[in-house]
Coordinates of C-alpha atoms and ligand atoms in Angstrom, one line a residue:
X1 CA 0.0 0.0 0.0
X2 CA 1.2 3.5 -0.8
X3 CA 2.6 5.3 2.3
X4 CA 1.8 9.0 2.6
X5 CA 3.0 11.4 5.3
X6 CA 0.9 14.3 6.3
X7 CA 2.9 17.1 8.0
X8 CA 0.7 19.0 10.4
X9 CA -2.2 17.9 12.7
X10 CA -4.3 21.1 12.5
X11 CA -7.7 21.1 10.7
X12 CA -6.1 20.9 7.3
X13 CA -3.8 18.0 8.2
X14 CA -6.5 15.9 9.9
X15 CA -9.1 16.4 7.2
X16 CA -6.5 15.5 4.6
X17 CA -5.4 12.4 6.6
X18 CA -9.1 11.3 6.8
X19 CA -9.7 11.8 3.1
X20 CA -6.5 9.9 2.1
X21 CA -7.4 7.1 4.5
X22 CA -10.8 6.8 2.9
X23 CA -9.1 6.4 -0.5
X24 CA -7.1 3.5 0.8
X25 CA -3.7 5.1 1.5
X26 CA -1.5 4.1 4.5
X27 CA -1.3 7.5 6.3
X28 CA 1.1 8.8 8.9
X29 CA 0.4 12.2 10.5
X30 CA 3.5 14.0 12.0
X31 CA 3.2 17.0 14.3
X32 CA 5.5 18.9 16.7
X33 CA 2.7 19.2 19.2
X34 CA 1.6 16.5 21.7
X35 CA -2.1 16.6 20.4
X36 CA -3.9 17.6 17.3
X37 CA -5.2 21.2 16.8
X38 CA -2.9 22.9 19.3
X39 CA -1.7 25.8 17.0
X40 CA -4.0 27.9 14.8
X41 CA -6.8 25.3 14.9
X42 CA -7.1 25.8 18.7
X43 CA -9.5 28.7 19.6
X44 CA -10.4 30.6 16.4
X45 CA -13.6 32.6 15.6
X46 CA -15.6 29.4 15.0
X47 CA -17.5 30.6 12.0
X48 CA -18.2 28.2 9.1
X49 CA -18.8 31.2 7.0
X50 CA -19.3 31.2 3.2
X51 CA -20.6 34.8 4.0
X52 CA -17.0 35.8 4.9
X53 CA -15.5 34.5 1.6
X54 CA -14.6 37.9 0.3
X55 CA -10.8 38.0 -0.3
X56 CA -9.0 41.0 1.2
X57 CA -7.2 42.0 -2.0
X58 CA -9.0 45.3 -2.7
X59 CA -8.0 49.0 -2.7
X60 CA -10.6 49.7 -0.1
X61 CA -8.9 47.2 2.3
X62 CA -5.5 48.8 1.5
X63 CA -6.8 52.3 2.3
X64 CA -8.6 51.1 5.5
X65 CA -5.3 49.3 6.4
X66 CA -3.3 52.5 6.1
X67 CA -5.8 54.4 8.2
X68 CA -5.8 51.7 10.9
X69 CA -2.0 51.6 11.1
X70 CA -2.3 55.0 12.8
X71 CA -5.3 54.2 15.0
X72 CA -4.9 52.6 18.4
X73 CA -7.2 49.6 19.0
X74 CA -7.7 49.3 15.2
X75 CA -8.5 45.8 13.8
X76 CA -5.1 45.9 12.0
X77 CA -1.7 46.2 13.5
X78 CA 1.6 46.2 11.5
X79 CA 5.1 46.2 12.8
X80 CA 6.7 48.6 10.3
X81 CA 10.2 47.2 10.8
X82 CA 11.6 46.0 7.5
X83 CA 11.4 42.3 6.7
X84 CA 11.9 40.9 3.2
X85 CA 9.2 38.3 3.7
X86 CA 6.6 40.8 4.9
X87 CA 7.1 43.4 2.2
X88 CA 7.4 40.9 -0.7
X89 CA 4.2 39.3 0.6
X90 CA 2.5 42.7 0.5
X91 CA 3.7 43.4 -3.0
X92 CA 2.1 40.1 -4.1
X93 CA -1.0 41.0 -2.2
X94 CA -1.3 44.2 -4.2
X95 CA -0.6 42.4 -7.4
X96 CA -3.6 40.2 -6.8
X97 CA -6.1 43.0 -6.6
X98 CA -7.2 42.4 -10.2
X99 CA -8.2 38.8 -9.1
X100 CA -10.5 40.1 -6.3
X101 CA -13.8 39.2 -7.9
X102 CA -12.9 35.8 -9.3
X103 CA -11.2 34.7 -6.1
X104 CA -14.2 35.8 -4.0
X105 CA -16.6 33.9 -6.1
X106 CA -14.3 30.8 -6.1
X107 CA -13.9 30.9 -2.3
X108 CA -17.7 31.1 -1.9
X109 CA -18.2 28.0 -4.0
X110 CA -15.5 26.2 -2.0
X111 CA -17.1 27.2 1.3
X112 CA -20.5 25.9 0.3
X113 CA -19.0 22.6 -0.9
X114 CA -17.0 22.2 2.4
X115 CA -20.2 22.4 4.5
X116 CA -21.7 19.3 2.9
X117 CA -18.6 17.2 3.5
X118 CA -18.2 18.5 7.1
X119 CA -21.7 17.8 8.2
X120 CA -21.6 14.4 6.6
X121 CA -18.3 13.5 8.3
X122 CA -19.4 14.8 11.7
X123 CA -22.6 12.7 11.6
X124 CA -20.8 9.6 10.3
X125 CA -18.0 9.8 13.0
X126 CA -20.4 11.1 15.7
X127 CA -18.3 14.2 16.5
X128 CA -19.8 16.7 18.9
X129 CA -18.3 20.1 18.2
X130 CA -20.9 22.5 19.6
X131 CA -22.3 23.0 16.1
X132 CA -24.9 25.9 16.1
X133 CA -26.9 26.3 12.9
X134 CA -28.6 29.6 13.5
X135 CA -26.9 31.5 10.7
X136 CA -24.4 34.4 10.6
X137 CA -25.5 38.1 10.9
X138 CA -23.2 40.8 9.5
X139 CA -23.9 44.2 11.1
X140 CA -23.1 47.7 9.7
X141 CA -23.1 51.0 11.6
X142 CA -23.2 53.2 8.5
X143 CA -24.5 53.4 5.0
X144 CA -21.0 53.3 3.4
X145 CA -20.2 50.0 4.9
X146 CA -23.7 48.6 4.2
X147 CA -23.6 49.7 0.5
X148 CA -20.2 48.1 0.1
X149 CA -21.5 44.8 1.6
X150 CA -24.5 44.9 -0.8
X151 CA -22.0 44.7 -3.7
X152 CA -20.2 41.8 -2.1
X153 CA -23.5 40.0 -1.8
X154 CA -23.7 40.1 -5.6
X155 CA -20.4 38.2 -5.8
X156 CA -21.6 35.7 -3.2
X157 CA -24.8 35.1 -5.2
X158 CA -22.5 34.3 -8.2
X159 CA -20.8 31.7 -6.1
X160 CA -24.2 30.2 -5.1
X161 CA -24.7 31.8 -1.7
X162 CA -27.9 33.6 -0.6
X163 CA -27.6 36.2 2.0
X164 CA -30.4 38.7 2.6
X165 CA -30.4 42.3 3.6
X166 CA -32.0 43.0 7.0
X167 CA -33.3 46.2 8.6
X168 CA -32.4 47.4 12.2
X169 CA -35.6 46.0 13.5
X170 CA -35.0 42.7 11.8
X171 CA -31.5 42.6 13.4
X172 CA -33.1 43.0 16.8
X173 CA -35.5 40.1 16.0
X174 CA -32.8 37.9 14.7
X175 CA -30.5 38.4 17.8
X176 CA -32.4 40.0 20.6
X177 CA -29.4 40.1 23.0
X178 CA -27.5 42.5 20.8
X179 CA -27.3 46.2 22.0
X180 CA -26.4 49.3 20.0
X181 CA -27.8 51.0 16.9
X182 CA -27.1 49.8 13.4
X183 CA -27.7 51.1 9.9
X184 CA -28.5 47.6 8.6
X185 CA -27.2 44.1 8.1
X186 CA -27.0 41.0 6.0
X187 CA -28.1 37.6 7.3
X188 CA -26.9 34.2 6.0
X189 CA -29.1 31.5 7.5
X190 CA -27.1 28.6 5.9
X191 CA -23.9 29.6 7.7
X192 CA -23.1 28.0 11.1
X193 CA -20.5 27.8 13.8
X194 CA -18.6 25.3 15.9
X195 CA -15.5 24.5 17.9
X196 CA -12.6 23.8 15.5
X197 CA -10.5 22.2 18.3
X198 CA -13.3 19.7 19.3
X199 CA -14.0 18.8 15.6
X200 CA -10.3 18.3 14.8
X201 CA -9.6 16.2 17.9
X202 CA -12.8 14.1 17.2
X203 CA -11.7 13.6 13.6
X204 CA -8.2 12.7 14.7
X205 CA -9.7 10.0 17.0
X206 CA -11.7 8.7 14.0
X207 CA -8.5 8.6 11.9
X208 CA -6.7 6.6 14.6
X209 CA -9.6 4.1 14.8
X210 CA -9.3 3.6 11.0
X211 CA -5.6 2.9 11.2
X212 CA -3.9 6.3 10.6
X213 CA -0.6 6.5 12.5
X214 CA 0.3 9.6 14.5
X215 CA 3.8 10.7 15.4
X216 CA 3.4 13.5 17.9
X217 CA 6.0 15.8 19.6
X218 CA 8.0 15.3 16.5
X219 CA 9.4 18.4 14.8
X220 CA 10.2 18.0 11.1
X221 CA 13.7 19.2 10.6
X222 CA 13.9 18.5 6.9
X223 CA 12.0 16.9 4.0
X224 CA 14.0 15.6 1.1
X225 CA 12.7 14.4 -2.2
X226 CA 14.6 11.2 -3.1
X227 CA 12.8 10.0 -6.2
X228 CA 13.5 6.4 -5.1
X229 CA 9.9 5.4 -5.4
X230 CA 7.8 4.5 -8.4
X231 CA 7.7 7.2 -11.2
X232 CA 10.2 9.4 -9.3
X233 CA 8.1 9.7 -6.1
X234 CA 9.6 9.2 -2.7
X235 CA 10.6 11.5 0.2
X236 CA 12.6 11.2 3.4
X237 CA 11.5 13.1 6.5
X238 CA 14.1 13.9 9.2
X239 CA 12.4 14.3 12.6
X240 CA 13.4 15.3 16.1
X241 CA 11.2 13.5 18.6
X242 CA 11.2 15.2 22.0
X243 CA 10.4 12.4 24.6
X244 CA 8.2 13.0 27.6
X245 CA 10.7 12.4 30.4
X246 CA 12.6 15.5 31.5
X247 CA 15.9 13.8 31.5
X248 CA 15.4 11.9 28.1
X249 CA 17.4 13.1 25.1
X250 CA 15.7 14.1 21.9
X251 CA 15.7 11.3 19.3
X252 CA 16.5 11.9 15.7
X253 CA 15.0 9.7 13.1
X254 CA 14.6 9.6 9.3
X255 CA 11.5 8.0 7.8
X256 CA 10.8 7.2 4.1
X257 CA 7.4 7.6 2.5
X258 CA 6.1 7.3 -1.1
X259 CA 4.6 10.8 -0.9
X260 CA 4.0 13.8 1.4
X261 CA 1.2 16.3 1.9
X262 CA 2.4 19.5 3.6
X263 CA -0.4 20.9 5.9
X264 CA 1.9 22.7 8.3
X265 CA 0.2 26.0 8.6
X266 CA 2.7 28.8 9.1
X267 CA 5.5 26.2 8.9
X268 CA 4.6 25.3 5.3
X269 CA 6.7 27.9 3.6
X270 CA 10.0 26.6 5.1
X271 CA 9.2 23.0 4.3
X272 CA 8.1 23.9 0.7
X273 CA 11.4 25.7 0.1
X274 CA 13.2 22.4 1.0
X275 CA 11.2 20.6 -1.7
X276 CA 11.9 23.3 -4.3
X277 CA 8.5 24.9 -4.1
X278 CA 7.4 28.5 -3.2
X279 CA 4.4 28.6 -0.9
X280 CA 4.4 32.2 0.3
X281 CA 2.5 31.8 3.6
X282 CA 2.8 34.8 6.0
X283 CA 1.7 34.4 9.6
X284 CA -1.1 37.0 10.3
X285 CA -1.8 37.0 14.0
X286 CA -5.3 37.1 15.4
X287 CA -6.7 37.0 18.9
X288 CA -9.7 35.5 20.6
X289 CA -11.3 35.4 24.0
X290 CA -13.5 32.6 25.2
X291 CA -15.9 34.1 27.7
X292 CA -17.1 31.5 30.3
X293 CA -20.8 32.0 30.8
X294 CA -20.9 30.8 34.4
X295 CA -24.2 32.4 35.5
X296 CA -27.7 32.3 34.1
X297 CA -27.7 36.1 33.4
X298 CA -24.6 35.7 31.2
X299 CA -26.0 32.7 29.4
X300 CA -29.2 34.5 28.6
X301 CA -27.4 37.7 27.7
X302 CA -25.0 36.1 25.1
X303 CA -26.0 35.7 21.5
X304 CA -26.7 32.4 19.8
X305 CA -26.7 33.8 16.3
X306 CA -23.1 34.3 15.1
X307 CA -22.1 37.9 14.4
X308 CA -19.6 39.7 12.2
X309 CA -19.2 43.4 13.2
X310 CA -17.8 45.0 10.0
X311 CA -16.4 48.2 11.7
X312 CA -14.4 46.3 14.3
X313 CA -13.9 43.1 12.2
X314 CA -14.9 41.1 15.2
X315 CA -16.6 37.7 14.9
X316 CA -18.5 35.7 17.5
X317 CA -19.6 32.1 18.1
X318 CA -21.7 30.6 20.8
X319 CA -20.0 27.3 21.8
X320 CA -22.8 25.6 23.7
X321 CA -24.6 26.9 26.7
X322 CA -21.6 28.1 28.7
X323 CA -18.9 29.4 26.2
X324 CA -18.9 32.5 24.0
X325 CA -16.0 33.0 21.6
X326 CA -15.1 36.5 20.3
X327 CA -12.2 36.9 17.8
X328 CA -10.5 39.5 15.7
X329 CA -7.4 41.5 14.7
X330 CA -4.9 41.1 11.9
X331 CA -1.4 41.6 13.1
X332 CA 1.6 41.6 10.7
X333 CA 4.5 40.9 13.1
X334 CA 6.2 37.7 11.9
X335 CA 6.0 34.4 13.7
X336 CA 5.3 36.0 17.0
X337 CA 2.8 34.2 19.3
X338 CA 2.8 36.7 22.2
X339 CA -0.7 37.4 23.7
X340 CA -0.7 41.2 24.0
X341 CA -3.0 42.7 26.7
X342 CA -3.6 45.8 24.5
X343 CA -5.0 43.6 21.7
X344 CA -7.2 41.5 24.0
X345 CA -8.7 44.5 25.7
X346 CA -10.7 45.7 22.6
X347 CA -12.4 42.2 22.4
X348 CA -13.4 42.3 26.1
X349 CA -14.6 46.0 25.8
X350 CA -16.7 45.0 22.7
X351 CA -18.5 42.3 24.6
X352 CA -19.2 44.7 27.6
X353 CA -20.6 47.3 25.2
X354 CA -22.7 45.1 22.9
X355 CA -23.7 42.4 25.5
X356 CA -23.8 44.2 28.8
X357 CA -25.5 41.3 30.6
X358 CA -22.5 39.1 30.0
X359 CA -20.0 38.8 32.8
X360 CA -16.5 38.9 31.4
X361 CA -14.6 38.1 34.6
X362 CA -13.6 34.7 33.2
X363 CA -12.4 35.3 29.7
X364 CA -9.6 33.1 28.4
X365 CA -7.3 34.9 25.9
X366 CA -5.6 33.3 23.0
X367 CA -3.5 34.2 19.9
X368 CA -3.0 32.3 16.7
X369 CA -1.2 32.7 13.4
X370 CA -3.3 32.6 10.2
X371 CA -1.4 30.9 7.4
X372 CA -2.1 33.5 4.8
X373 CA -1.3 33.4 1.1
X374 CA -0.9 36.8 -0.7
X375 CA -4.0 36.1 -2.9
X376 CA -5.9 34.6 0.0
X377 CA -6.4 31.4 -1.9
X378 CA -5.3 28.2 -0.2
X379 CA -2.5 26.2 -2.0
X380 CA -4.2 22.9 -2.9
X381 CA -2.0 21.3 -5.5
X382 CA 0.9 19.0 -6.4
X383 CA 4.4 20.4 -6.0
X384 CA 7.1 20.5 -8.6
X385 CA 8.4 17.0 -7.7
X386 CA 6.5 13.7 -8.0
X387 CA 4.9 12.6 -4.7
X388 CA 4.9 16.1 -3.2
X389 CA 1.5 17.9 -2.4
X390 CA 0.2 20.9 -0.5
X391 CA -3.0 21.6 1.3
X392 CA -2.2 24.8 3.2
X393 CA -2.4 28.6 3.3
X394 CA -6.1 28.8 4.2
X395 CA -5.6 32.2 6.0
X396 CA -8.8 33.5 7.7
X397 CA -11.0 30.7 6.4
X398 CA -9.3 27.4 7.2
X399 CA -12.1 26.1 9.4
X400 CA -14.7 27.0 6.7
X401 CA -12.7 25.5 3.8
X402 CA -10.8 22.5 5.0
X403 CA -13.3 19.8 4.4
X404 CA -13.5 20.7 0.7
X405 CA -9.8 21.2 0.2
X406 CA -9.0 17.9 1.8
X407 CA -11.2 16.1 -0.7
X408 CA -9.6 18.0 -3.6
X409 CA -6.0 17.2 -2.5
X410 CA -6.9 13.5 -1.9
X411 CA -8.3 13.4 -5.4
X412 CA -5.0 15.0 -6.7
X413 CA -2.9 12.5 -4.9
X414 CA -5.1 9.6 -6.2
X415 CA -4.7 10.7 -9.8
X416 CA -1.0 11.3 -9.5
X417 CA -0.1 8.1 -7.5
X418 CA -3.0 5.6 -7.5
X419 CA -3.4 3.5 -4.4
X420 CA -3.1 0.3 -6.3
X421 CA 0.1 0.1 -8.4
X422 CA -0.9 -1.1 -11.8
X423 CA 0.6 -4.6 -12.3
X424 CA 2.8 -5.1 -15.4
X425 CA 0.9 -6.8 -18.1
X426 CA 1.4 -10.6 -18.1
X427 CA 3.5 -11.8 -20.9
X428 CA 2.4 -15.2 -22.2
X429 CA 5.3 -16.9 -23.9
X430 CA 4.4 -18.1 -27.4
X431 CA 4.6 -21.9 -27.6
Ligands
FAD1 C1 -8.1 34.8 15.6 C2 -8.5 33.8 14.5 C3 -9.8 33.7 14.1 C4 -10.1 32.8 13.1 N1 -11.5 32.6 12.8 C5 -11.8 31.8 11.8 C6 -13.2 31.6 11.5 O1 -14.1 32.1 12.2 N2 -13.5 30.8 10.5 C7 -12.6 30.1 9.7 O2 -12.9 29.5 8.8 N3 -11.3 30.3 10.0 C8 -10.9 31.1 11.0 N4 -9.5 31.3 11.3 C9 -8.5 30.6 10.4 C10 -8.3 29.2 10.8 O3 -8.3 29.0 12.2 C11 -7.0 28.7 10.2 O4 -7.1 28.9 8.8 C12 -6.8 27.2 10.4 O5 -6.9 26.8 11.8 C13 -5.4 26.8 9.9 O6 -5.3 25.4 10.0 P1 -4.0 24.7 9.6 O7 -4.2 23.2 9.7 O8 -3.5 25.2 8.2 O9 -2.8 25.2 10.6 P2 -2.6 24.8 12.1 O10 -3.8 24.5 12.8 O11 -1.6 25.8 12.7 O12 -1.9 23.4 11.9 C14 -0.5 23.3 11.4 C15 0.2 22.2 12.2 O13 1.5 22.0 11.6 C16 2.4 21.7 12.7 N5 3.7 22.0 12.2 C17 4.1 23.1 11.5 N6 5.4 23.0 11.2 C18 5.9 21.8 11.7 C19 7.1 21.1 11.7 N7 8.2 21.7 11.1 N8 7.2 19.9 12.2 C20 6.1 19.3 12.8 N9 4.9 19.9 12.8 C21 4.8 21.1 12.3 C22 1.9 22.6 13.8 O14 2.3 22.1 15.1 C23 0.4 22.6 13.7 O15 -0.2 21.7 14.5 C24 -9.1 32.1 12.3 C25 -7.8 32.3 12.7 C26 -7.5 33.1 13.7 C27 -6.0 33.3 14.1

């Protein structure tokens, strides 16, 4: 049986492993963390949102970004110190502005496709991930923002998504706990929310039951294409396994596989470079708080309908009766995972203002790095060398898109290196 390594046990890696296992491959997942979903797939905004499929490559985003750079508490923060990676990424981001419409429509299609796979898998594998199917409501405080969103709705409609405009009184009816005054909104009943960490862990358990191997606490130091396999496939992966015991020494190992799928989030760029590919993922940091709804007043005062507040770029998800997730911020500051108090505070303040009945005395802060491509489109393709594949770079929408991209990459692997190696034709010697 063909042996495939999947590097990364976040949402993209685990959905990929599951899809490859279904196709009959012998799959091994490698991750530097002890458990699945411990990096960016840990505590994100929770939205399964085709209604957030708009790519960021537009002049209006650029102009807003410049304004936000000089505004404290703004949704965007950029460390202006020069870095070749950051500025070359930004140049590519600008170069992709002409692709804004096509990429937004394509992302919408992908997001709709992903839903069907995800709900089917969750039901089949009996995964409880606090899935809430009450739709996503986008809210706008002024006419300018609302009118711009109406144009985006046209692109979403091209991609097959229906989202309807709603008046301020409809906003109140859709989510009665929401305070504040709004110009209008857009509601997408078919969108939903859920806990990415619980889903990924549940799916990792399902993979294990089906025979997928996991090598955890193993950092991939290098990936080398050997070409020793059939039709020039074959890779060697050098690992450092850090054992549990404090006094134990790290173990170095090199393992051989027929192929590899790189799903390493913000680590994908470095691994791709070793394989001769350019996957220009930049780490765009975001923050979340998970507000523990310990008392009845907080539980009644927190929304069940998921929100996206356009002005602050804050998103929310209700994760069951007693947890409320609030996320936002795009920070361009390299591979820096610090949780900054001054970036967490706007999230807590937002909850206090819009949901005053919610007690925020127990809010768990978190920061994660979105693996962002400059065109905001995930890289779901074969690499330059046989047996090398990528399913990575999902940026702000990895939770929404992964179940679709996993199917796509598993299909790509299956056509490039079929599970069953075709047997050489039998030669019958002439008598
Ligand atoms: C604040 C915030 C809010 C968000 N909100 C939403 C949302 O509402 N909806 C949505 O759809 N998306 C959202 N996202 C985006 C989504 O969370 C990400 O796109 C997704 O989690 C990325 O998954 P991944 O598998 O690519 O990366 P990860 O989850 O980071 O997984 C990559 C894995 O690779 C491993 N790895 C990397 N390098 C190596 C190496 N050298 N050796 C071994 N292991 C390695 C890491 O340990 C990690 O486990 C949000 C992101 C953030 C930060």
